[in-house]
PDB file of C-alpha atoms in Angstrom:
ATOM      1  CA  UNK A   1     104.368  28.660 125.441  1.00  0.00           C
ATOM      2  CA  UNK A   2     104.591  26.249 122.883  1.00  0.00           C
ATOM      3  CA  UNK A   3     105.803  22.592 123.698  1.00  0.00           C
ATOM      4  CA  UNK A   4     109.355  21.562 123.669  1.00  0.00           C
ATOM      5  CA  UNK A   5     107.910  18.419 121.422  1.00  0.00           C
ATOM      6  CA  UNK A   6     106.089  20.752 118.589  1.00  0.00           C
ATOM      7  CA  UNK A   7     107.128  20.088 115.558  1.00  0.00           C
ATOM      8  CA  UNK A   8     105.548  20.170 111.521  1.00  0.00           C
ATOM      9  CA  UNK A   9     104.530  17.317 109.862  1.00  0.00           C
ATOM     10  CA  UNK A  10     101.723  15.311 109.726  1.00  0.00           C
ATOM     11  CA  UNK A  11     102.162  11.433 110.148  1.00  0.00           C
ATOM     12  CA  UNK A  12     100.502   8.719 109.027  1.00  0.00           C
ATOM     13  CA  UNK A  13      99.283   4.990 110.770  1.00  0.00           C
ATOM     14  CA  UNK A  14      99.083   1.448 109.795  1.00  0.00           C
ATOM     15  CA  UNK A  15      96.913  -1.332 110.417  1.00  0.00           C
ATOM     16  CA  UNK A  16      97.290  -5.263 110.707  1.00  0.00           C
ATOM     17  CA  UNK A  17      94.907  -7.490 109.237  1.00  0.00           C
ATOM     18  CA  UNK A  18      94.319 -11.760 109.855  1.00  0.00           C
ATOM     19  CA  UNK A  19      93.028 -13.967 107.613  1.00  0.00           C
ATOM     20  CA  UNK A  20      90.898 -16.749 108.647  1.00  0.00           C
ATOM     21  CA  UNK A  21      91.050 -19.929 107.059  1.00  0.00           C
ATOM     22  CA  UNK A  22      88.286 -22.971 106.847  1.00  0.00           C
ATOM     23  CA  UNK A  23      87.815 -26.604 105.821  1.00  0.00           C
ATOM     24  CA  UNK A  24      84.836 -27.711 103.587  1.00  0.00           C
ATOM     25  CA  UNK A  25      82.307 -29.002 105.524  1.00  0.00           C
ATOM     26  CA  UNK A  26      81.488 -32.039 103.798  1.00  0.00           C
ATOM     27  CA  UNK A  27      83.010 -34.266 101.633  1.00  0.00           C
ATOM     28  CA  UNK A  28      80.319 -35.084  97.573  1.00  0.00           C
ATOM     29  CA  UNK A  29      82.053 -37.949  96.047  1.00  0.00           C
ATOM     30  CA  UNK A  30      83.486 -41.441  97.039  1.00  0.00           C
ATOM     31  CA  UNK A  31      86.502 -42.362  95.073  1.00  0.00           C
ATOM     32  CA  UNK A  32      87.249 -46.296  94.916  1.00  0.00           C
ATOM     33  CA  UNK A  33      90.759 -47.145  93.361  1.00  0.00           C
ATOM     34  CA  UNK A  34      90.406 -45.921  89.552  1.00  0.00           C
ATOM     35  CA  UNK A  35      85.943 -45.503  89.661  1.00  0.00           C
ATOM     36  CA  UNK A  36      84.403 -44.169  91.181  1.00  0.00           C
ATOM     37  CA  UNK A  37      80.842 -45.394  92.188  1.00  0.00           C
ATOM     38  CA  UNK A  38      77.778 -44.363  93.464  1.00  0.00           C
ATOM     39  CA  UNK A  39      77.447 -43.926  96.962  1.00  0.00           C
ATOM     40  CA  UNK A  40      74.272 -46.797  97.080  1.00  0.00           C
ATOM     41  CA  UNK A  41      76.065 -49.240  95.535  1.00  0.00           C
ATOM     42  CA  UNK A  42      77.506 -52.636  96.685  1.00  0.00           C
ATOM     43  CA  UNK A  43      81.144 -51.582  95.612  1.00  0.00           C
ATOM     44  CA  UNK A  44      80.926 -48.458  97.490  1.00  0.00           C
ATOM     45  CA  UNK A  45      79.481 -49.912 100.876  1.00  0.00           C
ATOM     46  CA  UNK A  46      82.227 -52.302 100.116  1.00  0.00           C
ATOM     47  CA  UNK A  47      84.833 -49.764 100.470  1.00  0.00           C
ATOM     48  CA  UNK A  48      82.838 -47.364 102.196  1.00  0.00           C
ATOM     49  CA  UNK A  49      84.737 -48.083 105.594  1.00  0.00           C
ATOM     50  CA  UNK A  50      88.066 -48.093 104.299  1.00  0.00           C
ATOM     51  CA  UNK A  51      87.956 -44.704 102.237  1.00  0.00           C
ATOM     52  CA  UNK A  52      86.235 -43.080 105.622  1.00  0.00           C
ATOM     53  CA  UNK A  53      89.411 -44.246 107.265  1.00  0.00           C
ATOM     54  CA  UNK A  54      91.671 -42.901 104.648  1.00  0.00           C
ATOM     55  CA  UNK A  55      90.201 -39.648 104.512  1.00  0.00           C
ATOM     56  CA  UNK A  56      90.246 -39.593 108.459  1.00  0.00           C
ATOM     57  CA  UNK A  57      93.946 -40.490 108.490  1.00  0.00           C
ATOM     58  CA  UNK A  58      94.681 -37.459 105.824  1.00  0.00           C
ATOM     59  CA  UNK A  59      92.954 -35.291 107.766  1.00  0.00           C
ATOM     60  CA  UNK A  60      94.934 -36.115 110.857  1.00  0.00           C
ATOM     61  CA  UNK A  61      97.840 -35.951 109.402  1.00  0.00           C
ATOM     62  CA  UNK A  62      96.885 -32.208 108.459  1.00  0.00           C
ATOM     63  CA  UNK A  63      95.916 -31.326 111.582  1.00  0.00           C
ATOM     64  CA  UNK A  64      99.231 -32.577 113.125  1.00  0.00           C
ATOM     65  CA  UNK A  65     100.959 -30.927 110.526  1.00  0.00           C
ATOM     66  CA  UNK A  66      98.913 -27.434 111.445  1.00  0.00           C
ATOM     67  CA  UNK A  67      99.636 -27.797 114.824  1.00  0.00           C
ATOM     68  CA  UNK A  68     103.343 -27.620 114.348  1.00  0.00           C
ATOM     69  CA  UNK A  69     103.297 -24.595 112.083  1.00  0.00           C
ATOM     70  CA  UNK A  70     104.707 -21.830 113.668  1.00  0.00           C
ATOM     71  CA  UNK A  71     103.606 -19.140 111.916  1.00  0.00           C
ATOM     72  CA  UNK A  72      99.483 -20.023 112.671  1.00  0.00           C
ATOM     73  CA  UNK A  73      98.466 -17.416 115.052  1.00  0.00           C
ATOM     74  CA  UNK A  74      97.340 -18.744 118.448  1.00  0.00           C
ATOM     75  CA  UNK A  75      93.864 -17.490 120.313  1.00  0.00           C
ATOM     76  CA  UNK A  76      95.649 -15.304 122.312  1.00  0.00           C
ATOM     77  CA  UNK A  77      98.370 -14.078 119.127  1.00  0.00           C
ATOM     78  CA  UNK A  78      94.751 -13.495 117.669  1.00  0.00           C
ATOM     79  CA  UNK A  79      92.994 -11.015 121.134  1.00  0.00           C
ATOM     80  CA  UNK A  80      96.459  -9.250 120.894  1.00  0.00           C
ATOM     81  CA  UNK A  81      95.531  -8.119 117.277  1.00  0.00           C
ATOM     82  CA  UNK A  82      92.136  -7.366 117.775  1.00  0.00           C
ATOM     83  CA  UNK A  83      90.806  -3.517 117.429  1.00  0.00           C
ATOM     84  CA  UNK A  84      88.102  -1.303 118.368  1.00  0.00           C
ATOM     85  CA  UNK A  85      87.322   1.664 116.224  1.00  0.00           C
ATOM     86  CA  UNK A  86      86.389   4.850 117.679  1.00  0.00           C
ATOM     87  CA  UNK A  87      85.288   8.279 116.313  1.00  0.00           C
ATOM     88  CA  UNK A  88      87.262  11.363 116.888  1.00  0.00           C
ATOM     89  CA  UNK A  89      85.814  14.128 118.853  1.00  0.00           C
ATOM     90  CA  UNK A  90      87.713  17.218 120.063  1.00  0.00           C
ATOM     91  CA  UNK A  91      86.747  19.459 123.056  1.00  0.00           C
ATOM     92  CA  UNK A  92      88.510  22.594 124.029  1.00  0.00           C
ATOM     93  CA  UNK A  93      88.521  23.909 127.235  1.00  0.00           C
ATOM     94  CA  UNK A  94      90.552  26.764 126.397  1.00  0.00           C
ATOM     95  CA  UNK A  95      90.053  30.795 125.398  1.00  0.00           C
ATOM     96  CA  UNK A  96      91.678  30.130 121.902  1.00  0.00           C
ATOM     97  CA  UNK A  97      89.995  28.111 118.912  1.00  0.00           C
ATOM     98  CA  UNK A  98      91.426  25.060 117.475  1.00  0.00           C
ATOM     99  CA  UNK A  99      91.501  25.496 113.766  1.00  0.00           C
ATOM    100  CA  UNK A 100      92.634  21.912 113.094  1.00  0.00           C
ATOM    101  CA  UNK A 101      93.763  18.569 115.130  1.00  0.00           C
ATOM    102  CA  UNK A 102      94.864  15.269 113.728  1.00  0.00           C
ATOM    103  CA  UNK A 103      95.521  11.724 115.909  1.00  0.00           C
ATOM    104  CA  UNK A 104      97.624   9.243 114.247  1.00  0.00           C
ATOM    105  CA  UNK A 105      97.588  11.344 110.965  1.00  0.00           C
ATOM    106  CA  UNK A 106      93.914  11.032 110.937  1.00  0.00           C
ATOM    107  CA  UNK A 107      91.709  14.378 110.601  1.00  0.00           C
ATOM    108  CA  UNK A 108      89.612  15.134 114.067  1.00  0.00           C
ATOM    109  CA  UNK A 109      87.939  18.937 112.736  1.00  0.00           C
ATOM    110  CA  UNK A 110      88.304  22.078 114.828  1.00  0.00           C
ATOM    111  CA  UNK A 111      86.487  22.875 118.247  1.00  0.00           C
ATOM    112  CA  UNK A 112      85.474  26.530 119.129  1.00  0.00           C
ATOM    113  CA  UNK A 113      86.404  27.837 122.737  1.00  0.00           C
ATOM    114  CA  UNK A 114      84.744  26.022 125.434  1.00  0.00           C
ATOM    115  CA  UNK A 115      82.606  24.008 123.090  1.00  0.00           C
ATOM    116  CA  UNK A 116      82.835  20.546 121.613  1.00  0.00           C
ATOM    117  CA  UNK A 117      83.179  19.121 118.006  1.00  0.00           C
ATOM    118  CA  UNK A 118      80.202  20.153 116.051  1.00  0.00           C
ATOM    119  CA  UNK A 119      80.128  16.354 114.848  1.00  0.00           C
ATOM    120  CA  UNK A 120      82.451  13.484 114.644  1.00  0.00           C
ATOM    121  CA  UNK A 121      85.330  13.647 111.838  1.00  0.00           C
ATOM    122  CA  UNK A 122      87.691  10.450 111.484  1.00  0.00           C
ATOM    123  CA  UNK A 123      88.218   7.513 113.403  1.00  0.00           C
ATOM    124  CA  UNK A 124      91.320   5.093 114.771  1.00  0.00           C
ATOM    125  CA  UNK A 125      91.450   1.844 115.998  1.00  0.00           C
ATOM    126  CA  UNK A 126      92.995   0.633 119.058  1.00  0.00           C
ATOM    127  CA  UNK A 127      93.485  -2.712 120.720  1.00  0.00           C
ATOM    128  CA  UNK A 128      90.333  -3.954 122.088  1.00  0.00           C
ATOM    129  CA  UNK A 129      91.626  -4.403 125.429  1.00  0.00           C
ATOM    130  CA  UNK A 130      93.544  -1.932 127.010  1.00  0.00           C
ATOM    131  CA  UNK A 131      96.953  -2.675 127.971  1.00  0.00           C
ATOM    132  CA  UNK A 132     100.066  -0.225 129.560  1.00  0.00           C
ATOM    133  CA  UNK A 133     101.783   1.793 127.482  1.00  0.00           C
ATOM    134  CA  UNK A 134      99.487   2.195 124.801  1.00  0.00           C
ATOM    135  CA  UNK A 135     100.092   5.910 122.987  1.00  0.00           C
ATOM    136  CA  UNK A 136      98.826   7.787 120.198  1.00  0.00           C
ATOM    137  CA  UNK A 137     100.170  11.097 118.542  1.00  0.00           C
ATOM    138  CA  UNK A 138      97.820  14.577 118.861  1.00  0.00           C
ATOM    139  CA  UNK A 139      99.022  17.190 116.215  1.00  0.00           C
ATOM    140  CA  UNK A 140      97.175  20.417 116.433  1.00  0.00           C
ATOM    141  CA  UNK A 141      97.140  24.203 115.466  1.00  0.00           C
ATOM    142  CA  UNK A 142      95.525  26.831 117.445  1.00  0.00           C
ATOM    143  CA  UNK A 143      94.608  30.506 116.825  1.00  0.00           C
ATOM    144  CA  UNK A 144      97.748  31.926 118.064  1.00  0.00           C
ATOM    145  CA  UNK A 145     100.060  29.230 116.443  1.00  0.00           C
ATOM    146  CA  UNK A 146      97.875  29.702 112.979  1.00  0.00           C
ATOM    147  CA  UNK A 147      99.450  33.571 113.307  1.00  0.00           C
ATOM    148  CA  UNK A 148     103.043  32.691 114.103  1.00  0.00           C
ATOM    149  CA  UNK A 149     103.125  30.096 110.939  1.00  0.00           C
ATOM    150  CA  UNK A 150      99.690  28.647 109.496  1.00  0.00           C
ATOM    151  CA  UNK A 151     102.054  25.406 108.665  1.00  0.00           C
ATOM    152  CA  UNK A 152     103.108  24.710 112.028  1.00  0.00           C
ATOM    153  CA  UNK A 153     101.568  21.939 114.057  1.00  0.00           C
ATOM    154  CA  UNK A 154     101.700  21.547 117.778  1.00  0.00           C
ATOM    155  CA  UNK A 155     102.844  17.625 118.804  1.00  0.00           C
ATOM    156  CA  UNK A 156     102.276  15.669 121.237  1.00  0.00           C
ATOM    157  CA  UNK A 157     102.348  12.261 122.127  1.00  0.00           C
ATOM    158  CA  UNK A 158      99.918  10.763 124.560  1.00  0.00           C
ATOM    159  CA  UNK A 159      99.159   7.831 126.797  1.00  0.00           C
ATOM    160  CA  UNK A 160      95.583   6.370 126.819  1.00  0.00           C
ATOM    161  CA  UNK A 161      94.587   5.830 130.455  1.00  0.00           C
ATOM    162  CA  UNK A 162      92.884   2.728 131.131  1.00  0.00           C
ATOM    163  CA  UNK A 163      89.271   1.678 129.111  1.00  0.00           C
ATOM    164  CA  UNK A 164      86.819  -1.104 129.612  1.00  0.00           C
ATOM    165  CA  UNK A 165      85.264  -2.727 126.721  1.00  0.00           C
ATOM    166  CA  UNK A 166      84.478  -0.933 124.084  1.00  0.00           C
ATOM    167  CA  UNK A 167      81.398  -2.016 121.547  1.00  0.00           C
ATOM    168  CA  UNK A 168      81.470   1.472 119.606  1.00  0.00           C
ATOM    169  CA  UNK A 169      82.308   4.953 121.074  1.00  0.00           C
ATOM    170  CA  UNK A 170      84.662   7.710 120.708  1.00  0.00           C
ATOM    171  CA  UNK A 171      88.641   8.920 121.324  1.00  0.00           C
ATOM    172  CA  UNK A 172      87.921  12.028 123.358  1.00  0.00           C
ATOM    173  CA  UNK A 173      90.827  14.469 122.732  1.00  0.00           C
ATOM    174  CA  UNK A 174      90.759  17.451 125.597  1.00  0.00           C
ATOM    175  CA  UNK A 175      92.797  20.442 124.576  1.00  0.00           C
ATOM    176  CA  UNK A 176      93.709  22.448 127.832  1.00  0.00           C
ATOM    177  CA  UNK A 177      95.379  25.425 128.910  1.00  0.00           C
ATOM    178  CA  UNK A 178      99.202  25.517 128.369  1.00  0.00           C
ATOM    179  CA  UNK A 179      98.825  23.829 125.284  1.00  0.00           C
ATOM    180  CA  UNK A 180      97.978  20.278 126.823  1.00  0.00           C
ATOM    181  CA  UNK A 181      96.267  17.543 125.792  1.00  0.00           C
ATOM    182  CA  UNK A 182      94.488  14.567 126.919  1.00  0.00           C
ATOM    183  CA  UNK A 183      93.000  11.173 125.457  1.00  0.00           C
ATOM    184  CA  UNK A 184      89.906   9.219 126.450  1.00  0.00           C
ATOM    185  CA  UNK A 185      88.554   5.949 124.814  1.00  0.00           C
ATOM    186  CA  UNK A 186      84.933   5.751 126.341  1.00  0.00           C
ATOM    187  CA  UNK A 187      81.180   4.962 125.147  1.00  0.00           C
ATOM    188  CA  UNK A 188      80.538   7.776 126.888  1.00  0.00           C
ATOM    189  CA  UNK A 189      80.634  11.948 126.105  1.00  0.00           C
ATOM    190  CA  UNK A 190      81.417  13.991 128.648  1.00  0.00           C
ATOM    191  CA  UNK A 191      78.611  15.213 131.200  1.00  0.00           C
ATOM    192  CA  UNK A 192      77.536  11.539 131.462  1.00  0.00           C
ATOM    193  CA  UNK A 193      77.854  10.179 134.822  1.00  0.00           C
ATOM    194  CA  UNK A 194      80.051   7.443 133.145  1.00  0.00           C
ATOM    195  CA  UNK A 195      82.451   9.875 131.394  1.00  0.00           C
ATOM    196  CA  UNK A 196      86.072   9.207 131.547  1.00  0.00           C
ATOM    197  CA  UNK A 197      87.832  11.137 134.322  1.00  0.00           C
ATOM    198  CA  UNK A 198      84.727  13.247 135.426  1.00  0.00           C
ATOM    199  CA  UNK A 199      84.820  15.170 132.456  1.00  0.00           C
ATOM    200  CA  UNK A 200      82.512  17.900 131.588  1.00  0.00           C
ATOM    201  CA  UNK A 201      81.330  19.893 128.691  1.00  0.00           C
ATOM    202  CA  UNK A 202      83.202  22.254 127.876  1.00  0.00           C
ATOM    203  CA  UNK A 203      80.614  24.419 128.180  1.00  0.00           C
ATOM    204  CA  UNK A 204      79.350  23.676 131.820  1.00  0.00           C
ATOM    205  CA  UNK A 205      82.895  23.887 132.378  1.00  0.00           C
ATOM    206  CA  UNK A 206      83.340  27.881 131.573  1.00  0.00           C
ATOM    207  CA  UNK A 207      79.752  28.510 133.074  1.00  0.00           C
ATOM    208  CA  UNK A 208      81.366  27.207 136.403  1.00  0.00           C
ATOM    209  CA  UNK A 209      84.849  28.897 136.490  1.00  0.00           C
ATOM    210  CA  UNK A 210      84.674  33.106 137.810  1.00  0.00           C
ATOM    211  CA  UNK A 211      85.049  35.348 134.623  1.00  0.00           C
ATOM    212  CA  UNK A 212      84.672  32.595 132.147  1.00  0.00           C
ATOM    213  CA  UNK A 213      80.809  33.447 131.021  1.00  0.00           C
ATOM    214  CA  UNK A 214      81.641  37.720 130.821  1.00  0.00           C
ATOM    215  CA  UNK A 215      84.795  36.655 128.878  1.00  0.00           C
ATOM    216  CA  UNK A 216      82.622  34.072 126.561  1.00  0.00           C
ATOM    217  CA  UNK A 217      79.831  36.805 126.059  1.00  0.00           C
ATOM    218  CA  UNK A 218      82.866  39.836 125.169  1.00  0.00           C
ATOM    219  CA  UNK A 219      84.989  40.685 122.381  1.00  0.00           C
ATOM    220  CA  UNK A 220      88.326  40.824 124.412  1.00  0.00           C
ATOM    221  CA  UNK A 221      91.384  38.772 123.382  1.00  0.00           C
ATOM    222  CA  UNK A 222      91.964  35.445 125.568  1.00  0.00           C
ATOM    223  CA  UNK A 223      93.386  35.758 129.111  1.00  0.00           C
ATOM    224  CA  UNK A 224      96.621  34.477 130.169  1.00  0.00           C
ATOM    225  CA  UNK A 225      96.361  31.341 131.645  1.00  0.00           C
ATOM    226  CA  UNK A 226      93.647  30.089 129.366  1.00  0.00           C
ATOM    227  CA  UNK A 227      95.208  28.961 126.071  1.00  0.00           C
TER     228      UNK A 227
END
């Protein structure tokens, strides 16, 4: 039962940063040759049109120079880098409890059968606007994996369907029967009319599938086909 992809280990992620950097706004003193002079006086009027000019031509000349440098991140160079955080929250939609999960390394809790996260653990980021291709890596240990080795992790990496924007919501991580798992970025929990994919609560879910609620309600060990 367990995925050809399981594996141990628990991996870590990194994160890119950009520094922004800004002229002064305003420029306090007026330098003349060797004096300088107040701003009032004759001398400085005097000069006053010539030093503007100077200052102007320096500041072209940085500009021009900025312009050519390579490694200054364009406006688009700067979307591409851009991030959205979003809290982890597991749901399980399977007979068997999930003692642990991670995504990217980071800790998500556990999720009881056919129930939900009782609160939000850790969080990832991911780019602010969605793109193809876009994956992150699910490491888990169930009940029955737990009594086979309680060091083992289940492993799987995942593609992120499609999201809109994103001002602060959630990674949705759906474990499912067969030891499967699926990812959501949405503002939205499941049940909502806006929920990713249609998806339900877990526990709407069982109340609507035959046996599910005597199963839930008796001590018997979890069917086949549901973990």
């Amino acid at each position: 039962m367990r995925d050809a992809i399981a594996h141990r280990g628990v991996v870590t992620d990194a994160t890119r940063g950009a520094r922004v950097i800004r002229w002064p706004g305003s420029w306090s003193l007026e330098l003349t040759g060797q004096r300088a002079h107040p701003i009032g006086s004759a001398k400085a009027k005097a000069k006053h049109g010539k030093s503007r000019l100077a200052v102007f031509g320096v500041l072209l000349m940085l500009a021009g120079c900025g312009t050519g440098n390579s490694s200054a991140p364009s406006s688009a160079q700067a979307q591409e880098t851009d991030t959205v955080g979003l809290s982890l929250f597991g749901l399980n939609y399977t007979d068997v409890p999930i003692g642990i999960f991670y995504v990217n390394g980071v800790w998500g809790g556990n999720s009881n059968p056919y129930a939900a996260g009782l609160s939000t653990a850790g969080s990832i980021g991911l780019p602010a606007k969605w793109h193809p291709g876009i994956k992150v890596k699910v490491q888990w240990q169930d009940d029955f994996l737990y009594a086979q080795d309680k060091d083992a992790l289940t492993t799987a990496e995942v593609e992120v369907p499609r999201y809109g924007k994103i001002y602060s919501g959630y990674l949705l991580v759906a474990f499912l029967p067969g030891r499967k798992v699926k990812v959501y970025a949405s503002d939205y929990m499941p049940g909502h009319k806006d929920a990713p994919d249609g998806l339900e609560n877990p526990g709407e879910f069982c109340q609507r599938q035959p046996g599910c609620p005597q199963w839930y309600r008796s001590d018997k060990p979890p069917r086949e086909g549901h973990y």
